[in-house]
Structure formats: C-alpha cells, structure tokens
XYZ file of C-alpha atoms in Angstrom:
88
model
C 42.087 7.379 31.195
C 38.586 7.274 30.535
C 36.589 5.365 28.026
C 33.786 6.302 26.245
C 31.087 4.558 25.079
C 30.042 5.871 21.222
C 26.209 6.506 22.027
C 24.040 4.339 19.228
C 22.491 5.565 16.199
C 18.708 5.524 16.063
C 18.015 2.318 13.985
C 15.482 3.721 10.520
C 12.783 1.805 9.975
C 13.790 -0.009 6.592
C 10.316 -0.296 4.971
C 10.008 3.485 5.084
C 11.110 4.585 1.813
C 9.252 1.511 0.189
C 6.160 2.260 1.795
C 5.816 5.905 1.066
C 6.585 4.756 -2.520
C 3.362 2.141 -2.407
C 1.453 5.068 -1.266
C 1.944 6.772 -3.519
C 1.316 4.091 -6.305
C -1.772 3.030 -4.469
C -3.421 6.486 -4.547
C -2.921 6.499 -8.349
C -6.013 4.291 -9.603
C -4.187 2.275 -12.655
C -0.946 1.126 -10.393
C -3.346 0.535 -7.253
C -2.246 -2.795 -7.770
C 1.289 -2.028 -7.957
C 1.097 -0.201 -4.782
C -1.087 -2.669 -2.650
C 2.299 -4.923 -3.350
C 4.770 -2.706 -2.554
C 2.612 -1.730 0.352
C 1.904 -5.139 2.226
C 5.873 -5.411 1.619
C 6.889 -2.701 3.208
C 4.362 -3.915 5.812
C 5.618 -6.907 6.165
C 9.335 -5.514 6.406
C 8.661 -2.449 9.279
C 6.936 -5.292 11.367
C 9.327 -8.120 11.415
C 12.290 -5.003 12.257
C 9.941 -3.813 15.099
C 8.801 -0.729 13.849
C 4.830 0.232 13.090
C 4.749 1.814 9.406
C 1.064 3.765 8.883
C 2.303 4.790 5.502
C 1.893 1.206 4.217
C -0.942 0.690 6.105
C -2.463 3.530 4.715
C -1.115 1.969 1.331
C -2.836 -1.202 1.634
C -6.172 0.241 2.689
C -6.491 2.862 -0.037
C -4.811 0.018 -2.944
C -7.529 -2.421 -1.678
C -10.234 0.281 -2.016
C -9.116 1.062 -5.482
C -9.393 -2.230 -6.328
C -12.788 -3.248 -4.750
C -14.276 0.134 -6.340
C -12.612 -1.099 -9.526
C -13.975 -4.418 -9.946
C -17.870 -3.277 -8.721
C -17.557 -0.668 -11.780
C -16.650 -3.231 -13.786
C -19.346 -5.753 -12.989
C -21.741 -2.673 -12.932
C -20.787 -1.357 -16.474
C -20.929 -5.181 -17.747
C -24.387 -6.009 -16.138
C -25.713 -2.661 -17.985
C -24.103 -3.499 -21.167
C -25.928 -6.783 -20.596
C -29.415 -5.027 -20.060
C -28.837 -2.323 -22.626
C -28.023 -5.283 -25.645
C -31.256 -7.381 -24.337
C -33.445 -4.569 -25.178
C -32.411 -4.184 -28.706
C-alpha cells in the first residue's frame, strides 16, 4: 500500500491583515499616528515570520509623512501667529 504525503499549506504572512489595516489608518491624517503603530507592528511581525510586507512599509512611510507635514504646519501656523500678535 502506498503512502501519501499530505502536500503543505502555503504558510500566510500573519502581519497582513494588520498592516493593510495601518494603511489604511495612516493615509487618514488624524489617526496617522494610529497607523504608523499598527504599521511598524505589522512590520515587525511579517519580518521576524520571514515574509516582506510593502503594505506596512508603505504604512510607515506615508504615517511618518503625515506626521512630519503635521508638526511643520504647526510650527509654521505658531511662528505666524507669533509675527501677526507682534505687529499689533
């Protein structure tokens, strides 16, 4: 009789789901930050299973953008406040 080997399943990368979702969050400017977490997570999950997840990736680059382009606005709007109230 002949035995048969079951062939293996292919093995999902487990930070998938999590870093679509960080996308996602990231892309949205008031839960960048949100996202940039869940991102570098699901980063940090794909690469310790073996697997290369460009979702999260793409998460953390646009979350970080968000942010930087966040915090220049802010220092921008404050030093022109600051101007603005000196004149008066």
């Amino acid at each position: 009789m002949a035995e048969y080997q079951a062939t293996p399943q292919p093995v999902a990368d487990p930070g998938n789901t999590l870093g679509i979702v960080g996308l996602i969050l990231a892309i949205i400017p008031c839960t960048s930050t949100i996202g940039l977490v869940l991102s570098i997570v699901a980063f940090i999950i794909s690469r310790r299973a073996g697997f290369q997840n460009s979702k999260a990736l793409a998460g953390i680059i646009i979350g970080i953008a968000w942010i930087v382009l966040s915090v220049i606005l802010q220092l921008t709007m404050g030093l022109l406040s600051g101007i603005f109230q000196m004149g008066n």
